[in-house]
CSV table of C-alpha atoms and ligand atoms in Angstrom, one decimal:
chain,number,residue,atom,x,y,z
J,1,UNK,CA,12.4,31.1,44.1
J,2,UNK,CA,13.6,34.3,45.7
J,3,UNK,CA,14.7,32.5,48.8
J,4,UNK,CA,16.8,30.3,46.7
J,5,UNK,CA,18.4,33.2,45.1
J,6,UNK,CA,19.0,34.8,48.2
J,7,UNK,CA,20.7,31.8,49.6
J,8,UNK,CA,22.9,31.5,46.7
J,9,UNK,CA,23.9,35.2,47.0
J,10,UNK,CA,24.6,34.8,50.7
J,11,UNK,CA,27.1,32.0,49.9
J,12,UNK,CA,28.9,34.0,47.3
J,13,UNK,CA,28.9,37.1,49.8
J,14,UNK,CA,30.3,34.9,52.6
J,15,UNK,CA,33.2,33.8,50.3
J,16,UNK,CA,34.0,37.3,49.4
J,17,UNK,CA,33.9,38.5,53.1
J,18,UNK,CA,36.2,35.8,54.1
J,19,UNK,CA,38.6,36.7,51.6
J,20,UNK,CA,38.7,40.3,52.7
J,21,UNK,CA,38.9,39.6,56.3
J,22,UNK,CA,42.0,37.2,55.5
J,23,UNK,CA,43.4,40.1,53.7
J,24,UNK,CA,43.0,42.5,56.6
J,25,UNK,CA,45.0,40.0,58.6
J,26,UNK,CA,47.8,39.9,56.1
J,27,UNK,CA,47.8,43.8,56.1
J,28,UNK,CA,47.8,43.8,59.9
J,29,UNK,CA,51.1,41.7,59.7
J,30,UNK,CA,52.6,44.3,57.5
J,31,UNK,CA,55.5,43.5,55.1
J,32,UNK,CA,59.1,44.9,55.2
J,33,UNK,CA,59.9,47.6,52.7
J,34,UNK,CA,62.4,46.4,50.0
J,35,UNK,CA,65.8,48.2,50.7
J,36,UNK,CA,67.1,48.8,47.1
J,37,UNK,CA,70.5,49.8,48.5
J,38,UNK,CA,71.0,46.3,49.7
J,39,UNK,CA,70.2,44.5,46.2
J,40,UNK,CA,72.7,43.4,43.9
J,41,UNK,CA,71.7,43.3,41.2
J,42,UNK,CA,68.4,45.2,41.2
J,43,UNK,CA,66.2,43.2,38.9
J,44,UNK,CA,64.2,45.4,36.5
J,45,UNK,CA,61.3,43.3,34.8
J,46,UNK,CA,59.9,45.0,31.6
J,47,UNK,CA,56.4,43.9,30.7
J,48,UNK,CA,55.7,45.1,27.1
J,49,UNK,CA,51.9,44.8,27.2
J,50,UNK,CA,49.9,45.1,23.9
J,51,UNK,CA,48.6,47.6,21.5
J,52,UNK,CA,50.8,50.6,21.6
J,53,UNK,CA,52.2,49.3,24.9
J,54,UNK,CA,54.5,47.1,22.9
J,55,UNK,CA,56.1,50.1,21.2
J,56,UNK,CA,56.1,52.8,23.9
J,57,UNK,CA,57.5,50.4,26.5
J,58,UNK,CA,60.4,49.5,24.2
J,59,UNK,CA,61.1,53.2,23.9
J,60,UNK,CA,61.0,53.7,27.8
J,61,UNK,CA,63.2,50.6,28.2
J,62,UNK,CA,65.8,52.2,26.0
J,63,UNK,CA,65.7,55.4,28.0
J,64,UNK,CA,66.2,53.4,31.2
J,65,UNK,CA,69.0,51.4,29.9
J,66,UNK,CA,70.5,54.6,28.4
J,67,UNK,CA,71.0,56.1,31.8
J,68,UNK,CA,71.7,52.9,33.5
J,69,UNK,CA,74.3,51.4,31.3
J,70,UNK,CA,77.2,51.7,33.7
J,71,UNK,CA,75.1,49.9,36.3
J,72,UNK,CA,74.2,47.2,34.0
J,73,UNK,CA,77.8,46.8,32.9
J,74,UNK,CA,78.9,46.7,36.6
J,75,UNK,CA,76.3,44.1,37.5
J,76,UNK,CA,74.4,46.4,39.6
J,77,UNK,CA,71.2,46.4,37.6
J,78,UNK,CA,69.5,43.6,35.5
J,79,UNK,CA,67.0,43.9,33.0
J,80,UNK,CA,64.6,41.0,32.3
J,81,UNK,CA,62.0,41.1,29.6
J,82,UNK,CA,58.8,39.5,30.5
J,83,UNK,CA,56.8,38.6,27.3
J,84,UNK,CA,53.6,36.8,28.4
J,85,UNK,CA,51.3,39.6,29.3
J,86,UNK,CA,49.8,40.3,25.9
J,87,UNK,CA,46.2,40.0,25.7
J,88,UNK,CA,46.6,36.9,23.3
J,89,UNK,CA,48.4,35.0,25.9
J,90,UNK,CA,46.1,36.2,28.6
J,91,UNK,CA,43.0,35.2,26.6
J,92,UNK,CA,44.7,31.7,25.8
J,93,UNK,CA,45.1,31.0,29.6
J,94,UNK,CA,41.8,32.7,30.5
J,95,UNK,CA,43.6,34.5,33.2
J,96,UNK,CA,44.3,38.2,34.0
J,97,UNK,CA,48.0,37.2,34.6
J,98,UNK,CA,49.0,33.6,33.7
J,99,UNK,CA,50.7,31.7,36.5
J,100,UNK,CA,54.2,31.5,34.9
J,101,UNK,CA,53.9,35.1,34.1
J,102,UNK,CA,53.2,36.0,37.8
J,103,UNK,CA,55.9,33.8,38.9
J,104,UNK,CA,58.5,35.9,36.6
J,105,UNK,CA,57.0,39.2,37.9
J,106,UNK,CA,57.6,38.1,41.5
J,107,UNK,CA,61.1,37.3,40.7
J,108,UNK,CA,61.8,40.9,39.8
J,109,UNK,CA,62.3,43.8,42.3
J,110,UNK,CA,60.7,46.4,40.3
J,111,UNK,CA,58.6,46.3,37.0
J,112,UNK,CA,58.1,48.8,34.1
J,113,UNK,CA,54.8,47.7,32.4
J,114,UNK,CA,53.3,48.8,29.2
J,115,UNK,CA,49.6,49.4,28.8
J,116,UNK,CA,47.6,46.3,28.4
J,117,UNK,CA,44.1,45.7,26.9
J,118,UNK,CA,41.3,45.3,29.4
J,119,UNK,CA,38.7,43.2,28.0
J,120,UNK,CA,35.0,44.2,28.2
J,121,UNK,CA,31.8,42.5,27.7
J,122,UNK,CA,31.0,42.1,23.8
J,123,UNK,CA,34.5,42.6,22.5
J,124,UNK,CA,36.5,39.7,20.8
J,125,UNK,CA,38.2,38.6,24.2
J,126,UNK,CA,37.1,36.4,27.0
J,127,UNK,CA,35.8,38.9,29.7
J,128,UNK,CA,38.8,38.4,32.0
J,129,UNK,CA,39.9,40.9,34.8
J,130,UNK,CA,42.1,43.7,33.9
J,131,UNK,CA,45.8,42.8,34.2
J,132,UNK,CA,46.6,46.2,35.9
J,133,UNK,CA,44.0,45.5,38.5
J,134,UNK,CA,45.3,41.9,38.9
J,135,UNK,CA,48.9,43.0,39.3
J,136,UNK,CA,48.2,45.5,41.8
J,137,UNK,CA,46.3,43.0,43.9
J,138,UNK,CA,48.6,40.1,43.5
J,139,UNK,CA,51.6,42.2,44.3
J,140,UNK,CA,49.9,44.3,46.9
J,141,UNK,CA,50.8,47.5,45.2
J,142,UNK,CA,48.5,49.5,47.4
J,143,UNK,CA,49.6,53.2,46.3
J,144,UNK,CA,49.0,54.5,43.0
J,145,UNK,CA,51.1,57.8,43.0
J,146,UNK,CA,50.5,60.2,40.0
J,147,UNK,CA,52.2,63.6,39.8
J,148,UNK,CA,50.8,66.1,37.7
J,149,UNK,CA,52.3,69.6,37.0
J,150,UNK,CA,51.3,72.7,35.1
J,151,UNK,CA,54.5,74.8,35.7
J,152,UNK,CA,53.2,77.9,33.9
J,153,UNK,CA,50.5,78.2,36.4
J,154,UNK,CA,52.5,76.9,39.5
J,155,UNK,CA,50.3,73.8,39.6
J,156,UNK,CA,52.2,70.8,41.3
J,157,UNK,CA,49.9,68.2,42.3
J,158,UNK,CA,50.5,64.6,43.6
J,159,UNK,CA,47.6,62.2,43.7
J,160,UNK,CA,47.7,59.2,46.1
J,161,UNK,CA,45.1,56.8,44.7
J,162,UNK,CA,44.2,53.7,46.8
J,163,UNK,CA,45.1,50.9,44.5
J,164,UNK,CA,43.8,47.6,46.1
J,165,UNK,CA,40.3,48.4,47.4
J,166,UNK,CA,37.4,50.5,46.7
J,167,UNK,CA,35.0,49.6,43.7
J,168,UNK,CA,38.0,48.1,42.1
J,169,UNK,CA,39.2,45.2,44.2
J,170,UNK,CA,35.7,43.6,44.1
J,171,UNK,CA,34.7,44.8,40.7
J,172,UNK,CA,35.3,41.5,39.0
J,173,UNK,CA,33.6,39.6,41.8
J,174,UNK,CA,30.2,41.2,41.7
J,175,UNK,CA,27.4,38.9,40.6
J,176,UNK,CA,23.9,38.8,39.2
J,177,UNK,CA,21.6,37.9,42.1
J,178,UNK,CA,18.8,37.3,39.7
J,179,UNK,CA,18.0,37.8,36.0
J,180,UNK,CA,17.2,41.5,36.9
J,181,UNK,CA,19.6,42.1,39.8
J,182,UNK,CA,23.2,42.9,39.7
J,183,UNK,CA,25.4,43.8,42.7
J,184,UNK,CA,29.0,45.0,42.8
J,185,UNK,CA,30.9,45.7,46.0
J,186,UNK,CA,33.1,48.5,47.3
J,187,UNK,CA,35.4,47.7,50.1
J,188,UNK,CA,37.4,50.2,52.3
J,189,UNK,CA,39.4,48.8,55.2
J,190,UNK,CA,40.9,50.5,58.2
J,191,UNK,CA,44.3,49.2,57.4
J,192,UNK,CA,44.0,49.7,53.6
J,193,UNK,CA,42.9,53.4,54.1
J,194,UNK,CA,45.4,53.9,56.7
J,195,UNK,CA,48.6,53.0,54.7
J,196,UNK,CA,47.6,55.2,51.6
J,197,UNK,CA,46.7,58.2,53.8
J,198,UNK,CA,49.9,57.7,55.8
J,199,UNK,CA,51.9,57.6,52.6
J,200,UNK,CA,50.3,60.9,51.4
J,201,UNK,CA,51.2,62.6,54.8
J,202,UNK,CA,54.7,61.4,54.6
J,203,UNK,CA,55.1,62.8,51.1
J,204,UNK,CA,53.8,66.0,52.1
J,205,UNK,CA,56.0,66.1,55.3
J,206,UNK,CA,59.2,65.3,53.3
J,207,UNK,CA,58.4,67.7,50.6
J,208,UNK,CA,57.6,70.7,53.0
J,209,UNK,CA,53.9,70.7,52.0
J,210,UNK,CA,51.6,71.8,54.6
J,211,UNK,CA,48.2,70.6,53.3
J,212,UNK,CA,46.6,67.3,52.2
J,213,UNK,CA,43.1,67.0,50.8
J,214,UNK,CA,41.1,63.9,51.1
J,215,UNK,CA,38.7,63.2,48.3
J,216,UNK,CA,35.6,61.4,49.0
J,217,UNK,CA,31.7,61.1,48.7
J,218,UNK,CA,31.4,60.5,52.3
J,219,UNK,CA,28.2,62.6,52.6
J,220,UNK,CA,26.4,59.9,50.3
J,221,UNK,CA,28.6,56.8,50.4
J,222,UNK,CA,28.5,57.1,54.1
J,223,UNK,CA,29.9,53.6,55.3
J,224,UNK,CA,33.1,53.0,53.1
J,225,UNK,CA,34.0,56.8,52.0
J,226,UNK,CA,32.9,57.7,55.6
J,227,UNK,CA,35.7,55.3,56.9
J,228,UNK,CA,38.2,56.5,54.7
J,229,UNK,CA,37.6,60.0,55.5
J,230,UNK,CA,37.7,59.2,59.3
J,231,UNK,CA,41.0,57.5,59.0
J,232,UNK,CA,42.3,60.6,57.2
J,233,UNK,CA,41.3,62.7,60.0
J,234,UNK,CA,42.7,60.3,62.6
J,235,UNK,CA,46.0,60.3,60.9
J,236,UNK,CA,46.3,63.9,60.3
J,237,UNK,CA,46.5,64.4,64.1
J,238,UNK,CA,50.0,62.7,63.9
J,239,UNK,CA,51.2,65.5,61.6
J,240,UNK,CA,50.7,68.7,63.6
J,241,UNK,CA,52.1,71.0,60.7
J,242,UNK,CA,49.9,69.6,58.0
J,243,UNK,CA,46.3,70.6,57.5
J,244,UNK,CA,43.9,68.2,56.2
J,245,UNK,CA,40.7,69.2,54.3
J,246,UNK,CA,37.9,67.0,52.7
J,247,UNK,CA,36.5,67.6,49.3
J,248,UNK,CA,33.7,65.6,47.6
J,249,UNK,CA,34.7,64.0,44.4
J,250,UNK,CA,32.2,66.0,42.3
J,251,UNK,CA,33.3,69.4,43.4
J,252,UNK,CA,36.8,68.3,43.3
J,253,UNK,CA,36.5,67.7,39.5
J,254,UNK,CA,35.0,71.1,39.0
J,255,UNK,CA,37.9,72.7,41.1
J,256,UNK,CA,40.8,71.0,38.9
J,257,UNK,CA,39.5,73.1,35.9
J,258,UNK,CA,39.0,76.2,38.1
J,259,UNK,CA,42.2,78.2,37.1
J,260,UNK,CA,42.0,80.7,40.0
J,261,UNK,CA,41.8,77.7,42.5
J,262,UNK,CA,43.5,74.8,41.4
J,263,UNK,CA,47.2,75.6,42.3
J,264,UNK,CA,45.9,75.6,46.0
J,265,UNK,CA,45.8,71.8,45.9
J,266,UNK,CA,48.9,69.9,46.5
J,267,UNK,CA,48.5,66.5,47.8
J,268,UNK,CA,45.4,64.7,47.3
J,269,UNK,CA,44.4,61.2,48.7
J,270,UNK,CA,41.4,59.3,47.7
J,271,UNK,CA,39.8,55.8,47.2
J,272,UNK,CA,40.4,53.8,44.0
J,273,UNK,CA,37.7,54.7,41.5
J,274,UNK,CA,37.7,58.4,42.4
J,275,UNK,CA,41.5,58.5,41.7
J,276,UNK,CA,41.2,56.7,38.4
J,277,UNK,CA,38.8,59.5,37.2
J,278,UNK,CA,40.4,62.5,38.7
J,279,UNK,CA,44.0,61.5,37.6
J,280,UNK,CA,42.8,61.3,33.8
J,281,UNK,CA,41.1,64.7,34.3
J,282,UNK,CA,44.5,66.0,35.7
J,283,UNK,CA,46.7,64.3,33.1
J,284,UNK,CA,44.6,65.9,30.5
J,285,UNK,CA,45.1,69.4,31.9
J,286,UNK,CA,48.8,68.6,32.0
J,287,UNK,CA,48.9,68.0,28.2
J,288,UNK,CA,47.0,64.9,27.8
J,289,UNK,CA,46.9,61.4,29.4
J,290,UNK,CA,49.9,60.4,27.2
J,291,UNK,CA,52.1,62.7,29.3
J,292,UNK,CA,51.5,61.3,32.7
J,293,UNK,CA,53.2,58.4,34.6
J,294,UNK,CA,52.1,56.4,37.4
J,295,UNK,CA,53.9,54.6,40.3
J,296,UNK,CA,52.2,51.6,41.8
J,297,UNK,CA,53.9,50.9,45.0
J,298,UNK,CA,53.9,48.2,47.5
J,299,UNK,CA,56.1,47.1,50.4
J,300,UNK,CA,57.8,44.3,48.7
J,301,UNK,CA,57.4,45.1,44.8
J,302,UNK,CA,56.7,48.1,42.7
J,303,UNK,CA,55.4,48.8,39.2
J,304,UNK,CA,55.5,51.9,36.9
J,305,UNK,CA,53.3,52.4,34.1
J,306,UNK,CA,51.5,54.8,32.0
J,307,UNK,CA,48.2,56.0,33.0
J,308,UNK,CA,46.3,55.3,29.8
J,309,UNK,CA,45.3,52.1,28.0
J,310,UNK,CA,46.8,50.4,25.0
J,311,UNK,CA,44.9,52.5,22.4
J,312,UNK,CA,43.9,49.7,20.1
J,313,UNK,CA,42.3,52.3,17.7
J,314,UNK,CA,45.7,53.7,17.2
J,315,UNK,CA,46.9,50.2,16.3
J,316,UNK,CA,44.0,49.3,14.0
J,317,UNK,CA,44.5,52.6,11.9
J,318,UNK,CA,48.2,52.0,11.5
J,319,UNK,CA,49.4,54.9,13.9
J,320,UNK,CA,51.0,52.8,16.6
J,321,UNK,CA,54.5,54.2,15.8
J,322,UNK,CA,53.2,57.7,16.4
J,323,UNK,CA,52.0,57.0,19.9
J,324,UNK,CA,53.4,59.3,22.5
J,325,UNK,CA,56.0,57.4,24.7
J,326,UNK,CA,56.3,60.3,27.3
J,327,UNK,CA,53.9,58.6,29.7
J,328,UNK,CA,56.2,55.5,29.8
J,329,UNK,CA,59.4,57.5,29.8
J,330,UNK,CA,58.1,59.4,32.7
J,331,UNK,CA,57.2,56.2,34.5
J,332,UNK,CA,60.8,55.1,34.0
J,333,UNK,CA,61.9,58.2,35.6
J,334,UNK,CA,59.7,57.5,38.6
J,335,UNK,CA,61.2,54.0,38.7
J,336,UNK,CA,64.7,55.6,38.8
J,337,UNK,CA,63.8,57.7,41.7
J,338,UNK,CA,62.3,54.8,43.5
J,339,UNK,CA,65.2,52.4,43.2
J,340,UNK,CA,67.6,55.0,44.4
J,341,UNK,CA,68.9,56.9,41.3
J,342,UNK,CA,66.7,60.1,41.9
J,343,UNK,CA,69.2,62.6,40.0
J,344,UNK,CA,68.8,60.4,37.0
J,345,UNK,CA,65.1,60.3,37.4
J,346,UNK,CA,65.1,64.1,37.7
J,347,UNK,CA,67.1,64.5,34.5
J,348,UNK,CA,64.7,62.5,32.4
J,349,UNK,CA,61.8,64.7,34.0
J,350,UNK,CA,63.7,67.9,33.0
J,351,UNK,CA,64.4,66.6,29.7
J,352,UNK,CA,60.8,65.6,29.2
J,353,UNK,CA,59.8,69.2,30.0
J,354,UNK,CA,62.4,70.8,27.8
J,355,UNK,CA,61.2,68.7,24.8
J,356,UNK,CA,57.3,69.0,25.6
J,357,UNK,CA,57.0,72.4,27.2
J,358,UNK,CA,59.9,74.6,26.4
J,359,UNK,CA,62.0,73.9,23.5
J,360,UNK,CA,59.3,72.0,21.6
J,361,UNK,CA,61.5,71.3,18.6
J,362,UNK,CA,59.5,68.3,17.8
J,363,UNK,CA,56.0,67.4,18.2
J,364,UNK,CA,54.2,64.2,18.8
J,365,UNK,CA,50.6,64.1,17.6
J,366,UNK,CA,49.7,60.5,17.5
J,367,UNK,CA,49.7,60.5,13.6
J,368,UNK,CA,52.0,61.2,10.7
J,369,UNK,CA,51.7,65.0,11.2
J,370,UNK,CA,54.2,64.6,14.0
J,371,UNK,CA,57.3,62.6,14.7
J,372,UNK,CA,57.4,59.0,15.6
J,373,UNK,CA,57.9,57.9,19.2
J,374,UNK,CA,61.1,56.6,18.5
J,375,UNK,CA,62.4,59.9,17.2
J,376,UNK,CA,60.8,61.8,20.2
J,377,UNK,CA,62.6,59.5,22.5
J,378,UNK,CA,65.8,60.3,20.9
J,379,UNK,CA,65.1,63.9,21.1
J,380,UNK,CA,64.4,63.5,25.0
J,381,UNK,CA,67.6,61.3,25.5
J,382,UNK,CA,69.8,64.1,23.6
J,383,UNK,CA,68.5,66.5,26.3
J,384,UNK,CA,69.2,63.9,29.1
J,385,UNK,CA,72.9,63.7,27.7
J,386,UNK,CA,73.2,67.6,27.4
J,387,UNK,CA,75.6,69.0,30.0
J,388,UNK,CA,73.5,72.3,30.0
J,389,UNK,CA,70.2,70.5,30.7
J,390,UNK,CA,69.9,71.8,34.2
J,391,UNK,CA,71.0,75.4,33.5
J,392,UNK,CA,68.6,75.6,30.6
J,393,UNK,CA,65.6,74.0,32.3
J,394,UNK,CA,66.1,76.4,35.2
J,395,UNK,CA,66.4,79.3,32.9
J,396,UNK,CA,62.9,78.3,31.2
J,397,UNK,CA,61.2,77.8,34.6
J,398,UNK,CA,62.5,81.3,35.7
J,399,UNK,CA,61.0,83.0,32.6
J,400,UNK,CA,57.6,81.4,33.4
J,401,UNK,CA,57.7,82.7,37.0
J,402,UNK,CA,58.2,86.4,35.6
T,501,LIG,C1,44.4,53.2,35.1
T,501,LIG,C2,43.7,52.6,34.2
T,501,LIG,C3,43.3,51.3,34.7
T,501,LIG,C4,42.4,51.5,35.9
T,501,LIG,C5,42.5,50.2,33.8
T,501,LIG,C6,43.4,50.1,32.5
T,501,LIG,C7,42.0,48.9,34.3
T,501,LIG,O1,42.5,53.3,33.8
T,501,LIG,O2,45.5,52.8,35.5
T,501,LIG,O3,44.0,54.5,35.5
T,501,LIG,O4,41.1,51.8,35.8
T,501,LIG,O5,43.0,51.5,36.9
T,502,LIG,MG1,42.5,55.3,34.7
């Protein structure tokens, strides 16, 4: 009996290893980066997702359209709505991303994506893979970049979460070897680790930051995390002005709440699951997971989203219109920076800070004790259009520094 089970497991394992070795070959070939300055039009796909996703991505789309209206009119930018990423449609096709939706996504250059429901065992949906995780893999969006700021404390973090490997890439390919034995896989490749580490170092270099922190558990998870850490130290040698230090994920989560130390961290790079956990913690410190945006960057495509989920509970309780759109609006600011409109991205970011941290004329609470997402988006856009935005924002930042 056990021999038979082992033989079956070996077969599955062999198929998975083959897939990974093939993926390495593709990574070795490398892909050319999209040059947005050469595209006319730049096609922005908008996936509304489900739950609160449907609502808050409409607000984010409105914000993007607002700042890009001249470009749209001049045919430099085109918006395309992609409807099929709802949980109902994914469940109907029993696919994380139905084929026609994937084709539509691939026909865009850049994607703004609302939160999508990830089915789990026991709920009403077939237990299909997460649409996020699938999109990251299908479009090879290897870098998940998540900035978090607490200006009053001088905290300015940028997390580089590896997005296509780690415990995630094979999470849905694990299997039950026997009635009692379950196995999942974690994979780190030399090429996969190198490209994310390199991106973190490039970011540090371009922003005058002299320190990168690699976060692992390489003392315990010796093979995969060990490789990730080794790659980081190898790449660090190419950046003589930048120091690399290594922290283990457990103590790192503690240090993020250590107010006397946390501002020392700047750029952090880590395998997938650690990045998932650490960035929720960091976003909470910034004001809640509803305040953070997330860039998923690959060579050919990129996708911008909130860091949180679709909040089905809010929808069930009839509170969806009060959902905080800031994460998605921030994601649209990141998208603008990425496609070559950095000053407009910066404007939206300053406006978000004016509204959320400084002026605070309106409050969003997720329920009827605060304003709706629509009203809040209008509030943010009124600051975007305010000619005094930069001066006022600088004034507020100066006050904090004193
Ligand atoms: C995130 C989310 C996703 C993840 C979920 C929705 C699959 O938590 O983007 O951090 O785990 O990556
Ligand atoms: Mg997460």
